PDB file of C-alpha atoms in Angstrom:
ATOM      1  CA  MET A1105     -10.988 -12.351 -15.141  1.00 41.00           C
ATOM      2  CA  VAL A1106      -8.036 -10.540 -14.155  1.00 49.00           C
ATOM      3  CA  GLY A1107      -9.880  -7.631 -12.257  1.00 49.00           C
ATOM      4  CA  SER A1108     -11.132 -10.383  -9.732  1.00 41.00           C
ATOM      5  CA  VAL A1109      -7.521 -11.201  -8.911  1.00 44.00           C
ATOM      6  CA  LEU A1110      -6.264  -7.702  -8.368  1.00 53.00           C
ATOM      7  CA  THR A1111      -9.185  -5.647  -6.821  1.00 45.00           C
ATOM      8  CA  HIS A1112      -8.681  -7.470  -3.350  1.00 44.00           C
ATOM      9  CA  HIS A1113      -5.322  -5.648  -3.106  1.00 52.00           C
ATOM     10  CA  GLY A1114      -6.036  -2.477  -5.167  1.00 47.00           C
ATOM     11  CA  GLU A1115      -6.563  -2.180  -8.874  1.00 44.00           C
ATOM     12  CA  ALA A1116      -3.482  -2.081 -11.355  1.00 43.00           C
ATOM     13  CA  PHE A1117      -5.610  -0.991 -14.019  1.00 37.00           C
ATOM     14  CA  ARG A1118      -8.987   0.397 -14.670  1.00 37.00           C
ATOM     15  CA  THR A1119     -12.077  -1.926 -14.307  1.00 33.00           C
ATOM     16  CA  ALA A1120     -14.674  -2.009 -17.134  1.00 34.00           C
ATOM     17  CA  LYS A1121     -16.705   0.967 -15.537  1.00 35.00           C
ATOM     18  CA  ASP A1122     -13.646   3.339 -15.706  1.00 39.00           C
ATOM     19  CA  ARG A1123     -12.544   2.506 -19.314  1.00 35.00           C
ATOM     20  CA  ARG A1124     -14.468   5.433 -20.705  1.00 37.00           C
ATOM     21  CA  ALA A1125     -12.083   7.785 -18.966  1.00 39.00           C
ATOM     22  CA  PRO A1126      -9.043   9.045 -20.497  1.00 43.00           C
ATOM     23  CA  ALA A1127      -5.804   7.579 -19.675  1.00 44.00           C
ATOM     24  CA  VAL A1128      -3.477   9.518 -17.277  1.00 44.00           C
ATOM     25  CA  SER A1129       0.197  10.011 -18.181  1.00 45.00           C
ATOM     26  CA  PRO A1130       2.993   8.820 -15.819  1.00 44.00           C
ATOM     27  CA  ARG A1131       3.779  12.804 -15.369  1.00 48.00           C
ATOM     28  CA  GLU A1132       0.264  13.593 -14.829  1.00 49.00           C
ATOM     29  CA  SER A1133       0.049  10.434 -12.192  1.00 46.00           C
ATOM     30  CA  LEU A1134       2.963  11.448 -10.457  1.00 46.00           C
ATOM     31  CA  LYS A1135       1.989  15.420 -10.038  1.00 48.00           C
ATOM     32  CA  ARG A1136      -1.291  14.179  -8.431  1.00 48.00           C
ATOM     33  CA  PHE A1137       0.575  13.097  -5.196  1.00 43.00           C
ATOM     34  CA  HIS A1138       3.054  16.247  -4.273  1.00 45.00           C
ATOM     35  CA  ASP A1139      -0.079  17.481  -2.070  1.00 47.00           C
ATOM     36  CA  MET A1140      -0.931  13.706  -1.180  1.00 48.00           C
ATOM     37  CA  GLY A1141       0.686  14.235   2.390  1.00 47.00           C
ATOM     38  CA  ARG A1142      -1.631  17.216   2.997  1.00 50.00           C
ATOM     39  CA  TRP A1143      -4.735  15.056   2.123  1.00 51.00           C
ATOM     40  CA  ILE A1144      -3.784  12.037   4.263  1.00 51.00           C
ATOM     41  CA  LEU A1145      -2.766  14.355   7.247  1.00 50.00           C
ATOM     42  CA  ALA A1146      -6.626  15.666   7.021  1.00 51.00           C
ATOM     43  CA  LEU A1147      -7.895  11.799   7.048  1.00 51.00           C
ATOM     44  CA  PHE A1148      -5.618  11.322  10.299  1.00 49.00           C
ATOM     45  CA  ALA A1149      -7.281  14.605  11.821  1.00 47.00           C
ATOM     46  CA  LEU A1150     -10.902  13.402  10.849  1.00 43.00           C
ATOM     47  CA  PHE A1151     -10.190   9.717  12.246  1.00 43.00           C
ATOM     48  CA  GLY A1152      -8.261  10.741  15.085  1.00 44.00           C
ATOM     49  CA  LEU A1153      -5.377   8.672  14.334  1.00 43.00           C
ATOM     50  CA  PHE A1154      -2.222  10.818  15.249  1.00 42.00           C
ATOM     51  CA  GLY A1155      -1.459   9.253  18.399  1.00 40.00           C
ATOM     52  CA  LEU A1156      -1.561   5.671  16.738  1.00 39.00           C
ATOM     53  CA  VAL A1157       0.564   6.572  13.749  1.00 43.00           C
ATOM     54  CA  PHE A1158       3.474   8.167  15.970  1.00 42.00           C
ATOM     55  CA  ALA A1159       3.179   6.046  18.961  1.00 42.00           C
ATOM     56  CA  TRP A1160       6.240   4.336  18.686  1.00 39.00           C
ATOM     57  CA  PRO A1161       7.959   3.058  22.174  1.00 38.00           C
ATOM     58  CA  GLY A1162       9.785   6.080  23.840  1.00 38.00           C
ATOM     59  CA  ALA A1163       7.778   8.876  21.764  1.00 40.00           C
ATOM     60  CA  ALA A1164       7.049  11.465  24.225  1.00 37.00           C
ATOM     61  CA  GLU A1165       4.468  13.474  22.028  1.00 47.00           C
ATOM     62  CA  GLU A1166       2.484  13.283  19.037  1.00 55.00           C
ATOM     63  CA  LEU A1167       4.474  14.573  15.962  1.00 52.00           C
ATOM     64  CA  ASP A1168       3.178  16.333  13.165  1.00 60.00           C
ATOM     65  CA  LEU A1169       3.789  13.760   9.945  1.00 64.00           C
ATOM     66  CA  SER A1170       4.700  16.969   7.602  1.00 67.00           C
ATOM     67  CA  LYS A1171       7.742  17.073   9.790  1.00 74.00           C
ATOM     68  CA  LEU A1172       8.863  13.580   9.493  1.00 81.00           C
ATOM     69  CA  SER A1173      11.298  12.851   6.919  1.00 91.00           C
ATOM     70  CA  ASN A1174      11.125   9.725   4.768  1.00 95.00           C
ATOM     71  CA  GLN A1175      14.473   8.432   6.574  1.00 95.00           C
ATOM     72  CA  LYS A1176      12.511   8.766  10.121  1.00 93.00           C
ATOM     73  CA  ILE A1177       9.542   7.050   8.689  1.00 94.00           C
ATOM     74  CA  ILE A1178      11.980   3.957   7.505  1.00 97.00           C
ATOM     75  CA  ALA A1179      14.031   4.053  10.451  1.00 96.00           C
ATOM     76  CA  THR A1180      10.980   3.760  12.867  1.00 93.00           C
ATOM     77  CA  ALA A1181       8.409   1.935  10.399  1.00 96.00           C
ATOM     78  CA  PRO A1182       8.229  -1.242  12.573  1.00 96.00           C
ATOM     79  CA  GLU A1183       6.714   0.541  15.396  1.00 91.00           C
ATOM     80  CA  LEU A1184       4.571   2.939  13.321  1.00 91.00           C
ATOM     81  CA  HIS A1185       0.957   2.513  12.621  1.00 89.00           C
ATOM     82  CA  PRO A1186       0.642   1.146   8.846  1.00 92.00           C
ATOM     83  CA  SER A1187      -0.987   4.253   7.685  1.00 89.00           C
ATOM     84  CA  ALA A1188       2.512   6.077   7.945  1.00 91.00           C
ATOM     85  CA  LEU A1189       3.861   3.514   5.263  1.00 95.00           C
ATOM     86  CA  TYR A1190       1.168   4.401   2.889  1.00 94.00           C
ATOM     87  CA  VAL A1191       2.155   8.195   3.374  1.00 91.00           C
ATOM     88  CA  LEU A1192       5.864   7.058   2.571  1.00 95.00           C
ATOM     89  CA  ALA A1193       4.767   5.248  -0.377  1.00 96.00           C
ATOM     90  CA  ALA A1194       2.687   8.512  -1.915  1.00 94.00           C
ATOM     91  CA  ARG A1195       5.836  10.641  -1.274  1.00 94.00           C
ATOM     92  CA  LEU A1196       7.919   8.019  -3.144  1.00 96.00           C
ATOM     93  CA  LEU A1197       5.752   7.928  -5.687  1.00 95.00           C
ATOM     94  CA  ALA A1198       5.634  11.567  -6.151  1.00 94.00           C
ATOM     95  CA  GLN A1199       9.155  11.498  -6.385  1.00 94.00           C
ATOM     96  CA  GLY A1200       9.447   9.111  -9.384  1.00 95.00           C
ATOM     97  CA  LYS A1201      10.746   6.140  -7.242  1.00 97.00           C
ATOM     98  CA  GLY A1202       8.090   3.807  -8.012  1.00 97.00           C
ATOM     99  CA  GLN A1203       9.675   0.525  -7.060  1.00 98.00           C
ATOM    100  CA  GLU A1204      10.236   1.836  -3.392  1.00 98.00           C
ATOM    101  CA  ALA A1205       7.038   3.157  -3.318  1.00 98.00           C
ATOM    102  CA  ALA A1206       5.352  -0.096  -4.283  1.00 98.00           C
ATOM    103  CA  ASN A1207       7.659  -1.935  -1.831  1.00 98.00           C
ATOM    104  CA  TRP A1208       6.295   0.358   1.348  1.00 98.00           C
ATOM    105  CA  MET A1209       2.797   0.218   0.038  1.00 98.00           C
ATOM    106  CA  TYR A1210       2.631  -3.338   0.093  1.00 98.00           C
ATOM    107  CA  ALA A1211       4.551  -3.390   3.664  1.00 98.00           C
ATOM    108  CA  GLY A1212       1.820  -1.216   4.623  1.00 98.00           C
ATOM    109  CA  GLN A1213      -0.811  -3.066   3.098  1.00 98.00           C
ATOM    110  CA  LEU A1214       0.418  -6.244   4.884  1.00 98.00           C
ATOM    111  CA  ARG A1215       0.691  -4.667   8.427  1.00 97.00           C
ATOM    112  CA  TYR A1216      -2.732  -2.901   7.910  1.00 96.00           C
ATOM    113  CA  ARG A1217      -4.617  -6.121   7.070  1.00 97.00           C
ATOM    114  CA  ILE A1218      -2.812  -7.762  10.153  1.00 97.00           C
ATOM    115  CA  LEU A1219      -3.796  -4.911  12.452  1.00 94.00           C
ATOM    116  CA  ILE A1220      -7.440  -5.008  11.370  1.00 94.00           C
ATOM    117  CA  ALA A1221      -7.780  -8.850  11.539  1.00 94.00           C
ATOM    118  CA  THR A1222      -6.348  -8.862  15.136  1.00 93.00           C
ATOM    119  CA  ALA A1223      -8.032  -5.723  16.521  1.00 89.00           C
ATOM    120  CA  LYS A1224     -11.373  -5.854  18.578  1.00 76.00           C
ATOM    121  CA  GLN A1225     -14.348  -5.028  16.240  1.00 60.00           C
ATOM    122  CA  ALA A1226     -14.918  -1.929  17.840  1.00 53.00           C
ATOM    123  CA  ALA A1227     -11.344  -0.492  17.668  1.00 58.00           C
ATOM    124  CA  SER A1228     -10.874  -1.503  13.994  1.00 63.00           C
ATOM    125  CA  GLY A1229     -13.806   0.615  12.753  1.00 69.00           C
ATOM    126  CA  ASN A1230     -11.782   3.669  12.195  1.00 75.00           C
ATOM    127  CA  ASP A1231      -8.781   1.879  11.015  1.00 82.00           C
ATOM    128  CA  ARG A1232     -11.048  -0.035   8.165  1.00 86.00           C
ATOM    129  CA  ALA A1233     -12.422   3.114   7.003  1.00 86.00           C
ATOM    130  CA  LEU A1234      -8.974   4.763   6.629  1.00 87.00           C
ATOM    131  CA  PHE A1235      -7.407   1.725   5.063  1.00 92.00           C
ATOM    132  CA  GLY A1236     -10.282   1.835   2.300  1.00 92.00           C
ATOM    133  CA  ALA A1237      -9.302   5.457   1.582  1.00 91.00           C
ATOM    134  CA  LEU A1238      -5.667   4.982   1.693  1.00 93.00           C
ATOM    135  CA  THR A1239      -5.902   1.575  -0.713  1.00 94.00           C
ATOM    136  CA  GLU A1240      -7.812   4.012  -3.047  1.00 93.00           C
ATOM    137  CA  GLN A1241      -6.123   7.074  -2.992  1.00 92.00           C
ATOM    138  CA  VAL A1242      -2.421   5.503  -2.715  1.00 94.00           C
ATOM    139  CA  GLY A1243      -2.820   1.766  -3.370  1.00 96.00           C
ATOM    140  CA  ARG A1244      -4.481   2.622  -6.856  1.00 95.00           C
ATOM    141  CA  PRO A1245      -1.823   4.808  -8.320  1.00 95.00           C
ATOM    142  CA  VAL A1246       1.110   2.587  -7.021  1.00 97.00           C
ATOM    143  CA  ASN A1247      -0.455  -0.305  -8.649  1.00 96.00           C
ATOM    144  CA  GLU A1248      -1.098   1.304 -11.817  1.00 95.00           C
ATOM    145  CA  TYR A1249       2.553   2.062 -11.937  1.00 96.00           C
ATOM    146  CA  ILE A1250       3.950  -1.195 -10.406  1.00 97.00           C
ATOM    147  CA  ALA A1251       1.845  -3.395 -12.578  1.00 97.00           C
ATOM    148  CA  GLY A1252       3.537  -2.313 -15.819  1.00 97.00           C
ATOM    149  CA  ASP A1253       6.203  -4.612 -14.969  1.00 97.00           C
ATOM    150  CA  PRO A1254       5.103  -7.997 -13.505  1.00 97.00           C
ATOM    151  CA  ASP A1255       8.800  -8.840 -12.204  1.00 97.00           C
ATOM    152  CA  GLU A1256       8.796  -5.513 -10.234  1.00 98.00           C
ATOM    153  CA  TRP A1257       5.325  -6.066  -9.053  1.00 98.00           C
ATOM    154  CA  ILE A1258       6.443  -9.440  -7.686  1.00 98.00           C
ATOM    155  CA  ALA A1259       9.876  -8.065  -6.228  1.00 98.00           C
ATOM    156  CA  ALA A1260       7.806  -5.317  -4.352  1.00 98.00           C
ATOM    157  CA  ILE A1261       5.675  -8.163  -2.645  1.00 98.00           C
ATOM    158  CA  ASN A1262       8.493 -10.395  -1.866  1.00 98.00           C
ATOM    159  CA  TRP A1263      10.047  -7.358  -0.499  1.00 98.00           C
ATOM    160  CA  ALA A1264       7.144  -6.690   1.837  1.00 98.00           C
ATOM    161  CA  LEU A1265       6.724 -10.137   2.929  1.00 98.00           C
ATOM    162  CA  GLU A1266      10.450 -10.440   3.875  1.00 98.00           C
ATOM    163  CA  TRP A1267      10.395  -6.996   5.694  1.00 98.00           C
ATOM    164  CA  ASP A1268       7.457  -8.011   7.632  1.00 98.00           C
ATOM    165  CA  ASP A1269       8.856 -11.227   8.654  1.00 98.00           C
ATOM    166  CA  THR A1270      12.367 -10.027   9.695  1.00 98.00           C
ATOM    167  CA  ASN A1271      11.158  -6.863  11.662  1.00 98.00           C
ATOM    168  CA  PRO A1272       9.325  -6.543  14.893  1.00 97.00           C
ATOM    169  CA  ASN A1273       5.485  -5.378  14.804  1.00 97.00           C
ATOM    170  CA  GLY A1274       5.093  -2.609  17.219  1.00 94.00           C
ATOM    171  CA  LEU A1275       1.244  -2.817  17.380  1.00 93.00           C
ATOM    172  CA  VAL A1276       0.619  -6.473  17.004  1.00 95.00           C
ATOM    173  CA  ASP A1277       2.031  -9.205  19.117  1.00 96.00           C
ATOM    174  CA  LYS A1278       3.445 -11.928  16.563  1.00 97.00           C
ATOM    175  CA  THR A1279       3.552 -14.784  18.768  1.00 97.00           C
ATOM    176  CA  GLU A1280      -0.117 -14.342  20.258  1.00 96.00           C
ATOM    177  CA  HIS A1281      -1.585 -13.981  16.488  1.00 97.00           C
ATOM    178  CA  ALA A1282       0.731 -16.203  14.668  1.00 98.00           C
ATOM    179  CA  ALA A1283      -2.166 -18.209  12.982  1.00 98.00           C
ATOM    180  CA  ILE A1284      -3.793 -14.892  11.550  1.00 97.00           C
ATOM    181  CA  ILE A1285      -0.660 -13.452  10.397  1.00 98.00           C
ATOM    182  CA  SER A1286       0.254 -16.536   8.691  1.00 98.00           C
ATOM    183  CA  GLU A1287      -3.074 -16.553   6.914  1.00 98.00           C
ATOM    184  CA  ILE A1288      -2.912 -12.930   5.692  1.00 98.00           C
ATOM    185  CA  ARG A1289       0.578 -13.758   4.543  1.00 98.00           C
ATOM    186  CA  LYS A1290      -0.292 -16.859   2.564  1.00 98.00           C
ATOM    187  CA  ASN A1291      -3.064 -14.531   0.861  1.00 98.00           C
ATOM    188  CA  LEU A1292      -0.437 -12.074  -0.311  1.00 98.00           C
ATOM    189  CA  THR A1293       1.658 -14.884  -1.554  1.00 98.00           C
ATOM    190  CA  LYS A1294      -1.092 -16.542  -3.337  1.00 98.00           C
ATOM    191  CA  PHE A1295      -1.731 -12.939  -5.022  1.00 98.00           C
ATOM    192  CA  ARG A1296       1.864 -12.829  -5.932  1.00 98.00           C
ATOM    193  CA  ASP A1297       1.371 -16.184  -7.767  1.00 98.00           C
ATOM    194  CA  ASP A1298      -1.527 -15.271  -9.577  1.00 97.00           C
ATOM    195  CA  ILE A1299       0.347 -12.184 -10.986  1.00 97.00           C
ATOM    196  CA  ASP A1300       3.045 -14.619 -12.231  1.00 96.00           C
ATOM    197  CA  GLY A1301       0.613 -16.804 -13.914  1.00 96.00           C
ATOM    198  CA  ARG A1302      -1.301 -14.068 -15.621  1.00 96.00           C
ATOM    199  CA  ARG A1303       1.382 -11.958 -17.296  1.00 96.00           C
ATOM    200  CA  ASP A1304       0.234 -11.607 -20.546  1.00 95.00           C
ATOM    201  CA  GLU A1305      -3.532 -11.087 -19.631  1.00 96.00           C
ATOM    202  CA  ILE A1306      -2.495  -8.285 -17.219  1.00 96.00           C
ATOM    203  CA  ALA A1307      -0.423  -6.755 -20.139  1.00 96.00           C
ATOM    204  CA  ARG A1308      -3.401  -7.149 -22.560  1.00 96.00           C
ATOM    205  CA  GLU A1309      -5.750  -5.653 -20.231  1.00 95.00           C
ATOM    206  CA  ARG A1310      -3.515  -2.598 -19.133  1.00 95.00           C
ATOM    207  CA  SER A1311      -2.751  -2.092 -22.960  1.00 95.00           C
ATOM    208  CA  LYS A1312      -6.595  -1.796 -23.652  1.00 95.00           C
ATOM    209  CA  ASN A1313      -7.044   0.607 -20.723  1.00 92.00           C
ATOM    210  CA  GLY A1314      -4.079   2.970 -21.998  1.00 93.00           C
ATOM    211  CA  LEU A1315      -1.823   2.183 -19.280  1.00 93.00           C
ATOM    212  CA  LYS A1316       1.988   1.506 -19.938  1.00 92.00           C
ATOM    213  CA  ASN A1317       3.576  -1.800 -20.153  1.00 95.00           C
ATOM    214  CA  ARG A1318       7.477  -1.575 -19.340  1.00 92.00           C
TER     215      ARG A1318
END
C-alpha cells in the first residue's frame, strides 16, 4: 500500500478513513496557514521550547518567533532547534512557495529525527510531542502539495539531505553520533527511492482522494 510507505514521513494524501471528507482546494489549503505561526508559538509556550528554538551560539536572550524574518531563520538555521524550520516551512507554504516549503520541512524533519534519536529519553519527551504536532499541522499540508509532482518531492528530499550534510548541527555532535545520523539519513533516502518507484500508484491515489497531480 502506498500509505504504508508515506505515513512514516507525513501523509501526502488522505488515508482511507479520511476519504469521505471533501477535497480542499489549493487556495483554501494555503489560507489555513496565514495564522500558523501564532498557533506554533502557542505550542512552543506549552512545551517550554523557546530557549531551545533560539539558543544559537552568541544569543543573548530568547527571541520572539514572530519577530524573526524568514531570512533570519534561514541564515541561522544550522544552529536552530528544528521546530523553527517547520515554522519557516509553514510561512513559505502560506506564501505560495511550495517547493521551498518542502525543502525546509524535510530539512527540519531530518534534523528533528536526529535530535530525538540522540537525546536522552527524559529530555526528548517534549520534542517527541511537538514533533508529532508539527508533523500533522505542517508536514501533512506540505506533503499534500509537494506529492503532486514526484520530481519536486524527490528534489525537496535531496535538497534536505544535502543541506544537512553540508551544514553544521548546532544541537547534535555529528562526529559523536555519526552512526545514528547515518541510519536516519538512510531511512530518508529509502523513502525518496520508494517515491520514485511508485509514481503511478501515488498519482492514482491522489486523484481518487481529490488531490491535484501536477
